[in-house]
CSV table of N, CA, C and O in Angstrom, one decimal:
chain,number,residue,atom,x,y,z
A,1,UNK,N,-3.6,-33.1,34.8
A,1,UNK,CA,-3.1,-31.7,35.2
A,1,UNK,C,-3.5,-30.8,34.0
A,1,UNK,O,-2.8,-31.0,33.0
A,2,UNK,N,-4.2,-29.9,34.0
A,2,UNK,CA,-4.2,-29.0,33.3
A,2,UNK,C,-3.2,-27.9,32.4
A,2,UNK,O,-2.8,-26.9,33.0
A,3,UNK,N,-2.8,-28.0,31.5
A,3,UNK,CA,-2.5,-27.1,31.1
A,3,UNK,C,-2.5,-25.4,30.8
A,3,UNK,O,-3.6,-24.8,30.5
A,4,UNK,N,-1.5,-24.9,31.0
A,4,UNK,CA,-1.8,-23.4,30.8
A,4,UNK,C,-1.8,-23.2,28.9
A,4,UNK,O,-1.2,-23.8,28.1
A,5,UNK,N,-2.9,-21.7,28.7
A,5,UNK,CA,-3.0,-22.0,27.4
A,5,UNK,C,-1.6,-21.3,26.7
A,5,UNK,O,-1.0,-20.3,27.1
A,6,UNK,N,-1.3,-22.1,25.5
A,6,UNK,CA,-0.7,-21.2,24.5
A,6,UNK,C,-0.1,-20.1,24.4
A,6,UNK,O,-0.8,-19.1,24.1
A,7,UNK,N,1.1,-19.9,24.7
A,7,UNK,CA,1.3,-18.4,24.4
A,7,UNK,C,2.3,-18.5,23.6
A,7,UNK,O,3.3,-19.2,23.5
A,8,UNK,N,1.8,-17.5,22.7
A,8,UNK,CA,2.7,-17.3,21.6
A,8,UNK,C,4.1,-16.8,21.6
A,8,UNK,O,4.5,-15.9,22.3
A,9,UNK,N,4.9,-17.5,20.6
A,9,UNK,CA,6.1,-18.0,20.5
A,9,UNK,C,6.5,-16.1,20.1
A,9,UNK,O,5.8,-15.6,19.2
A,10,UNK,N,7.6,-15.1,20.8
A,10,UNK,CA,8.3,-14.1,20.5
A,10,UNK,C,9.7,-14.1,19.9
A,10,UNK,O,10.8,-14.2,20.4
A,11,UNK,N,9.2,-13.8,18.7
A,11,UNK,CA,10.3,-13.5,17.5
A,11,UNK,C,11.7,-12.2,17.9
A,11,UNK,O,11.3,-11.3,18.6
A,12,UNK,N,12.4,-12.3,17.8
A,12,UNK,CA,13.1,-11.3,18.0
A,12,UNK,C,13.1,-10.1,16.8
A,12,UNK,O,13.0,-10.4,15.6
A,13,UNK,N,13.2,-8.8,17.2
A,13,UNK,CA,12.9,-7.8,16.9
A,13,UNK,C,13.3,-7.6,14.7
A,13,UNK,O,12.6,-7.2,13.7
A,14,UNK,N,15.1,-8.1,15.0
A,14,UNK,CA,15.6,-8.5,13.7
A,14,UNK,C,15.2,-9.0,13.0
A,14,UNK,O,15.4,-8.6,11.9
A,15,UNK,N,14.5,-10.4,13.5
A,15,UNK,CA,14.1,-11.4,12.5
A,15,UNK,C,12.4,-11.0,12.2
A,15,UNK,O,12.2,-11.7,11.2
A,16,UNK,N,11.3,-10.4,12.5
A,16,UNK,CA,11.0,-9.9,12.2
A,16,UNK,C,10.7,-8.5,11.3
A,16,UNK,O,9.7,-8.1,10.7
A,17,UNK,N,11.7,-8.1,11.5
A,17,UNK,CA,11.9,-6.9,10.0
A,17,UNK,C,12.4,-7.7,8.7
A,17,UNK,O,12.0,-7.5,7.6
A,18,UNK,N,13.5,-8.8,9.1
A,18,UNK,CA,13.8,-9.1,7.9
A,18,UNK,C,12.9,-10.1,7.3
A,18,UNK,O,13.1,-10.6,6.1
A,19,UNK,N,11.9,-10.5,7.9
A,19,UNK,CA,10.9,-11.5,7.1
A,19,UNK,C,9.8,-9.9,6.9
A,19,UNK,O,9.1,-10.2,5.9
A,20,UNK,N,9.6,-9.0,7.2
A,20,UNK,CA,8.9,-8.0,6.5
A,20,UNK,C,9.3,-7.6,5.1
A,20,UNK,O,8.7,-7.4,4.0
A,21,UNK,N,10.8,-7.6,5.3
A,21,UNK,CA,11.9,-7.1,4.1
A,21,UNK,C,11.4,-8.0,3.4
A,21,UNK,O,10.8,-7.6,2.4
A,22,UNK,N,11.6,-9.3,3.5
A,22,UNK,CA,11.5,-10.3,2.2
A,22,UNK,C,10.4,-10.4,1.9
A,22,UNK,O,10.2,-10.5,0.7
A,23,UNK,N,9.2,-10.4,2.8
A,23,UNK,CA,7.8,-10.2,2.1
A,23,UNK,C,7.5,-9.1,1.1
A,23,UNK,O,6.8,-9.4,0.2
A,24,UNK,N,8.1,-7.8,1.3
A,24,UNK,CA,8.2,-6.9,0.6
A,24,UNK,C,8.6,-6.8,-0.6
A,24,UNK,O,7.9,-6.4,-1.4
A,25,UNK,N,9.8,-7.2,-0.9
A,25,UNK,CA,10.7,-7.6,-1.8
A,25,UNK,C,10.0,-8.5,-2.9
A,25,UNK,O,10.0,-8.1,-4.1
A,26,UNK,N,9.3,-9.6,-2.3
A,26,UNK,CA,8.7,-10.6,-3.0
A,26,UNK,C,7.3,-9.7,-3.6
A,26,UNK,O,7.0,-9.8,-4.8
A,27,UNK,N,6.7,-9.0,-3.0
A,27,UNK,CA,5.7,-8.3,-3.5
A,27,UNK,C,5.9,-7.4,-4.5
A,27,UNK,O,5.2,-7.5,-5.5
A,28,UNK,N,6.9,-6.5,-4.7
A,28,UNK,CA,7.3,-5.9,-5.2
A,28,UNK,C,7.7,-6.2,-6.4
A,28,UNK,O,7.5,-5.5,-7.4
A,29,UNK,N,8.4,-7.7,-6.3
A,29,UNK,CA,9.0,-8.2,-7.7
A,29,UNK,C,7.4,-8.9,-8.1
A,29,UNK,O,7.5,-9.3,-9.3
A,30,UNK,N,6.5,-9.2,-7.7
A,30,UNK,CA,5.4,-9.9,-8.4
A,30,UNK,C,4.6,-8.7,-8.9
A,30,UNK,O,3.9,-8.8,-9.9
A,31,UNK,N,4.6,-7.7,-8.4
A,31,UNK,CA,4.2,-6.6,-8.8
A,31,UNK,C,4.8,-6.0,-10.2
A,31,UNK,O,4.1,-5.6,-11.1
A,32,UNK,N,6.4,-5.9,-10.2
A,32,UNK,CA,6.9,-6.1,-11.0
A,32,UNK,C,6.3,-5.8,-13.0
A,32,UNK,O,6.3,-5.1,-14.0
A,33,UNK,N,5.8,-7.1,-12.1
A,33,UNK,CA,5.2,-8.1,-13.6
A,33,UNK,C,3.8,-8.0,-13.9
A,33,UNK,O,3.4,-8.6,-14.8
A,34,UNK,N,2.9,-7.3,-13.0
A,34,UNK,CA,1.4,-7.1,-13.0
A,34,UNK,C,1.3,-6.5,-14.4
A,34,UNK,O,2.1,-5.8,-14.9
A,35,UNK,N,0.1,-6.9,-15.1
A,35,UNK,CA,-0.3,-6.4,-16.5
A,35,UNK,C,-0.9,-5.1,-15.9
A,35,UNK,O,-0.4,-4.2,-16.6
A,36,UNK,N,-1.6,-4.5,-15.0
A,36,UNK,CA,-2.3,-3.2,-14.6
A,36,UNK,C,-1.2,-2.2,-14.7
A,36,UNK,O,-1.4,-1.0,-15.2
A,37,UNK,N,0.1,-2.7,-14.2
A,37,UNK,CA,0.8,-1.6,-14.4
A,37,UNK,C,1.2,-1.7,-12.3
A,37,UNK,O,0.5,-1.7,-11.3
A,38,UNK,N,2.9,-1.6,-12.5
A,38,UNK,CA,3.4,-1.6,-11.4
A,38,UNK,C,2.5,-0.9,-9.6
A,38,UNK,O,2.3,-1.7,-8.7
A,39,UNK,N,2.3,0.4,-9.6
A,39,UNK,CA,1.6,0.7,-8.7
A,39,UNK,C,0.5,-0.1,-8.4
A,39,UNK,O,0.6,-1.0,-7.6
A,40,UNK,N,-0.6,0.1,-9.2
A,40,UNK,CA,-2.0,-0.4,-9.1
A,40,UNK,C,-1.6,-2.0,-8.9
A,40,UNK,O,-2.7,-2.6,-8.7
A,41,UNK,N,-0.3,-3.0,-9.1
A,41,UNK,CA,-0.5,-4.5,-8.9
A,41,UNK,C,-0.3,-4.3,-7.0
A,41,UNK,O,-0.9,-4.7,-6.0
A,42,UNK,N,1.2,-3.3,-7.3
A,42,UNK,CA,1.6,-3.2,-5.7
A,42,UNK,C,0.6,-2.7,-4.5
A,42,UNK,O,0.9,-2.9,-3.4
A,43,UNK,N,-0.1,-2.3,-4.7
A,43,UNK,CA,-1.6,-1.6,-4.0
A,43,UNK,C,-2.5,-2.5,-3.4
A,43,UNK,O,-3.0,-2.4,-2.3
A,44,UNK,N,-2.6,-3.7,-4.3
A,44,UNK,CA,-3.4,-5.0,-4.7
A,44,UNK,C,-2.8,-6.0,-3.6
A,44,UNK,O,-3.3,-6.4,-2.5
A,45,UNK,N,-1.5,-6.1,-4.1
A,45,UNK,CA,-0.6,-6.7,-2.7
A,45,UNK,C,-0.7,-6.4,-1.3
A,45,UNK,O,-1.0,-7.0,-0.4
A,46,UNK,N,-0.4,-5.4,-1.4
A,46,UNK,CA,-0.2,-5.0,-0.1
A,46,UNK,C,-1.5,-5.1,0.8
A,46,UNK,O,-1.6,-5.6,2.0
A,47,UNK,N,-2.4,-4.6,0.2
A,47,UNK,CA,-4.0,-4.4,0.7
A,47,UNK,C,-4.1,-6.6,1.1
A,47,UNK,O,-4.5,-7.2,2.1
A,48,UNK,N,-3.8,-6.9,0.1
A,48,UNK,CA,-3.8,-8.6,0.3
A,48,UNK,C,-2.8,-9.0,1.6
A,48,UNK,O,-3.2,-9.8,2.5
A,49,UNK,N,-1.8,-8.4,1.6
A,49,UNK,CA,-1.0,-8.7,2.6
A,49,UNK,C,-1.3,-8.4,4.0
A,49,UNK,O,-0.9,-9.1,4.9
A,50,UNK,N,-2.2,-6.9,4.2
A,50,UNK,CA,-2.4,-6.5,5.5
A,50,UNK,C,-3.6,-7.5,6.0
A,50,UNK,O,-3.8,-7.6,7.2
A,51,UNK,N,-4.4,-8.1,4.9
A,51,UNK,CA,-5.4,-8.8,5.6
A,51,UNK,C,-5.0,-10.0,5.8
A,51,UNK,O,-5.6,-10.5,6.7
A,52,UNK,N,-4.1,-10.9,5.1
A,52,UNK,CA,-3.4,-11.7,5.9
A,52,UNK,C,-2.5,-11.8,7.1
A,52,UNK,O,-2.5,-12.8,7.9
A,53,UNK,N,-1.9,-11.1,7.2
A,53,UNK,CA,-0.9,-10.7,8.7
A,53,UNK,C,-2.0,-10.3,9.8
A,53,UNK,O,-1.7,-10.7,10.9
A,54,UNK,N,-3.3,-9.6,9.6
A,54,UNK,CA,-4.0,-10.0,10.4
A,54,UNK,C,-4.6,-11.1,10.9
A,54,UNK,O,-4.9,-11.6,12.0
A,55,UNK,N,-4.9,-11.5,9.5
A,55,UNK,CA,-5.5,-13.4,9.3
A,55,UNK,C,-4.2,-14.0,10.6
A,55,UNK,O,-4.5,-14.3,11.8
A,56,UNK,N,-3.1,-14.1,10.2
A,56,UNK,CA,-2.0,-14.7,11.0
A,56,UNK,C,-2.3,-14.3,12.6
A,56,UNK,O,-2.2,-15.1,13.6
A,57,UNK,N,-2.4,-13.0,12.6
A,57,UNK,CA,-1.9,-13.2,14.2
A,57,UNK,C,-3.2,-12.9,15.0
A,57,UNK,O,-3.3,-12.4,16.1
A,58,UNK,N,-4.4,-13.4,14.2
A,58,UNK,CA,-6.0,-13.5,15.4
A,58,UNK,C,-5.6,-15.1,15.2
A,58,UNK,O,-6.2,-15.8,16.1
A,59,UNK,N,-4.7,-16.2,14.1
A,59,UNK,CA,-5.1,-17.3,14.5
A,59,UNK,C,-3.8,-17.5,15.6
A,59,UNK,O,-3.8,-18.5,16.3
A,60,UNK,N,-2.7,-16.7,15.7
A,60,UNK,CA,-1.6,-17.0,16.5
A,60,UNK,C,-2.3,-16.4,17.4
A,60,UNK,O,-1.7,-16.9,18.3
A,61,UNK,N,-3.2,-15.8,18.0
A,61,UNK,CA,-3.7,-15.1,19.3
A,61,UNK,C,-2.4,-14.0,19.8
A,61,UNK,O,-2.0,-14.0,21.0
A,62,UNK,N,-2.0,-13.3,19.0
A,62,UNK,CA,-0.9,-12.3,19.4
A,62,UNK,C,-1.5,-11.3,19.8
A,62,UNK,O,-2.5,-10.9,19.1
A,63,UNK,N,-1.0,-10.6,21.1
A,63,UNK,CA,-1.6,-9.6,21.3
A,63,UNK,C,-1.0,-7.9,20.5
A,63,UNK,O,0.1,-7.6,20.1
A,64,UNK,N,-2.1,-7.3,20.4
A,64,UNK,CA,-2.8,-6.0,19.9
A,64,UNK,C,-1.4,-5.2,19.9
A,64,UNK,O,-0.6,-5.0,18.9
A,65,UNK,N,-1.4,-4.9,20.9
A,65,UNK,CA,-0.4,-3.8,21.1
A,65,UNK,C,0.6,-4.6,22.4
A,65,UNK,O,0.5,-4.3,23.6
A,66,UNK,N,1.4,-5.6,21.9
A,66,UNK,CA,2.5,-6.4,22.8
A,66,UNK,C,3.7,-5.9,22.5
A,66,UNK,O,4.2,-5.8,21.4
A,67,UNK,N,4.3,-5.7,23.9
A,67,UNK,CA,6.0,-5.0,23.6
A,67,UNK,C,7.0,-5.7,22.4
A,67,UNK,O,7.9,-5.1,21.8
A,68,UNK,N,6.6,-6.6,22.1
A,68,UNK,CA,7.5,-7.1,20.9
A,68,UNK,C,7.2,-7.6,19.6
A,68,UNK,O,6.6,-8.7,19.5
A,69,UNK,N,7.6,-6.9,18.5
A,69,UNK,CA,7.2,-7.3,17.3
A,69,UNK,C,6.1,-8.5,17.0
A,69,UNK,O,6.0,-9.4,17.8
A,70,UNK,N,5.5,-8.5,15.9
A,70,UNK,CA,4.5,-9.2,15.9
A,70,UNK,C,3.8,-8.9,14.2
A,70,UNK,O,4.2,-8.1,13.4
A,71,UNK,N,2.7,-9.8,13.9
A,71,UNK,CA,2.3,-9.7,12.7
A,71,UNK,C,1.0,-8.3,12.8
A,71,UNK,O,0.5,-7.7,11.9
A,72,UNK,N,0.8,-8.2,14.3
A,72,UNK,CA,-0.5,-6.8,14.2
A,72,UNK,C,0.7,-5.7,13.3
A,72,UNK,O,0.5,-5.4,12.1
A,73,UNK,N,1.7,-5.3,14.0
A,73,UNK,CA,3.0,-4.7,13.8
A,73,UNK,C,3.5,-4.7,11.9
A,73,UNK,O,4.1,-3.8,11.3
A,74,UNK,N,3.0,-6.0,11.4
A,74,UNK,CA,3.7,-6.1,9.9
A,74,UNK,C,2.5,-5.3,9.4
A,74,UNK,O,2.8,-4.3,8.7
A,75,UNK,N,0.8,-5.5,9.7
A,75,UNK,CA,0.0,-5.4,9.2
A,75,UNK,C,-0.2,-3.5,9.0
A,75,UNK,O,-0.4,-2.8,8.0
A,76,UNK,N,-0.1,-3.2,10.4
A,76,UNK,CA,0.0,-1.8,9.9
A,76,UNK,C,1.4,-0.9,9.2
A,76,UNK,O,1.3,0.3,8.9
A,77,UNK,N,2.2,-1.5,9.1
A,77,UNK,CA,3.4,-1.1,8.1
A,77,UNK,C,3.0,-1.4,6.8
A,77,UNK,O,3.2,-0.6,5.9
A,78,UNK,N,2.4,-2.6,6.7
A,78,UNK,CA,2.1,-2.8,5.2
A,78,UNK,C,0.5,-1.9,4.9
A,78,UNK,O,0.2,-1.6,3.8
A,79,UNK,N,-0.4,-1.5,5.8
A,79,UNK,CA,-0.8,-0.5,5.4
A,79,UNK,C,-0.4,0.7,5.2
A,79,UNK,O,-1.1,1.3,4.4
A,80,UNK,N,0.5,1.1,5.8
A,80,UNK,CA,1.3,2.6,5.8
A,80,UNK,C,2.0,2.7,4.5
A,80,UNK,O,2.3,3.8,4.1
A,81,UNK,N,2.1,1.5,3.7
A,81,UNK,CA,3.2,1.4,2.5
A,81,UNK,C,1.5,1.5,1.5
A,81,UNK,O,1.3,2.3,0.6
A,82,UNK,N,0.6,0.7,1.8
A,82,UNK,CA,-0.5,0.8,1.2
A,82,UNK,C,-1.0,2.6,0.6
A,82,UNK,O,-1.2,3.1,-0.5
A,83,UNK,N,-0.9,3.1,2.4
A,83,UNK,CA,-1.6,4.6,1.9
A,83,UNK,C,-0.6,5.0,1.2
A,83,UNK,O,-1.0,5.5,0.2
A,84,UNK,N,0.7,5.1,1.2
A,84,UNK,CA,1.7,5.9,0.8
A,84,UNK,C,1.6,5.6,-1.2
A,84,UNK,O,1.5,6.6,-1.9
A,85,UNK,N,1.6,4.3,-1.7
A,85,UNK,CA,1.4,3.6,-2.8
A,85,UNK,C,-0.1,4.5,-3.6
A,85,UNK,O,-0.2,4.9,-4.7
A,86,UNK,N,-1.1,4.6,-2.7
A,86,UNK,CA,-2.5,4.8,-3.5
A,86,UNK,C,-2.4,6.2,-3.3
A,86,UNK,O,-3.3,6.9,-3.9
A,87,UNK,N,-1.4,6.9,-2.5
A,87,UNK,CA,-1.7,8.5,-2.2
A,87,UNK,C,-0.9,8.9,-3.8
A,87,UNK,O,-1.1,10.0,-4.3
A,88,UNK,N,-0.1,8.1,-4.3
A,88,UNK,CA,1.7,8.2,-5.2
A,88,UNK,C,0.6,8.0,-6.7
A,88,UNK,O,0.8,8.5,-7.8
A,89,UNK,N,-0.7,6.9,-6.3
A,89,UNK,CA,-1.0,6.4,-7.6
A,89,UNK,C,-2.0,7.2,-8.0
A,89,UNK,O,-2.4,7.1,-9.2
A,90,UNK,N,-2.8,8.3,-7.0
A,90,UNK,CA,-4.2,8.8,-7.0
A,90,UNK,C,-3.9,9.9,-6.5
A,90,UNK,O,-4.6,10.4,-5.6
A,91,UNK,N,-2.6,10.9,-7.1
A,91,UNK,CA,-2.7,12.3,-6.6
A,91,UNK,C,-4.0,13.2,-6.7
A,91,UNK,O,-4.2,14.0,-5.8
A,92,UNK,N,-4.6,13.1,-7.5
A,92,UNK,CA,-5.7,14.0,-7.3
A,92,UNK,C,-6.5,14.1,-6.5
A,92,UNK,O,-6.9,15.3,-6.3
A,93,UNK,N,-7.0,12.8,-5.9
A,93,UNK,CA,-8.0,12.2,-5.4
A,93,UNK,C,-8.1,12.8,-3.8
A,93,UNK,O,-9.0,12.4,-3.0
């Protein structure tokens, strides 16, 4: 009998923010500690983090724009914290 394919498992909306929160948190405090100097480590992070959360949800096959939370969803928040971070670290620019 054939199976139907895969569909990925939906997180609830909560538990989704709060694993954003702690991802955050964790970046933050490793950032912390960066020899470059707090902004420019946190910049580094985050830019690392948005290309993983994509990594995650092309191998979860999550869809694009799906009614419920999702890692496409973390990736562009953690770019939004990205531009906001390099706009804070590169006023002139």
């Amino acid at each position: 009998m054939p199976q139907a394919p895969d569909m990925p498992r939906m997180l609830s909306p909560a538990r989704v923010i709060a694993r954003f929160a702690v991802r955050l948190a964790l970046l933050m405090g490793f950032a912390a500690f960066g020899s470059v100097g707090f902004g420019r480590s946190l910049a580094v992070l985050l830019w690392m983090s948005i290309i993983l959360c994509a990594l995650a949800s092309l191998v979860r096959r999550e869809p694009l724009f799906g009614a419920a939370l999702n890692h496409w969803d973390e990736a562009v928040a953690f770019g939004a914290l990205f531009a906001l971070v390099h706009v804070v670290n590169n006023p002139a620019l």
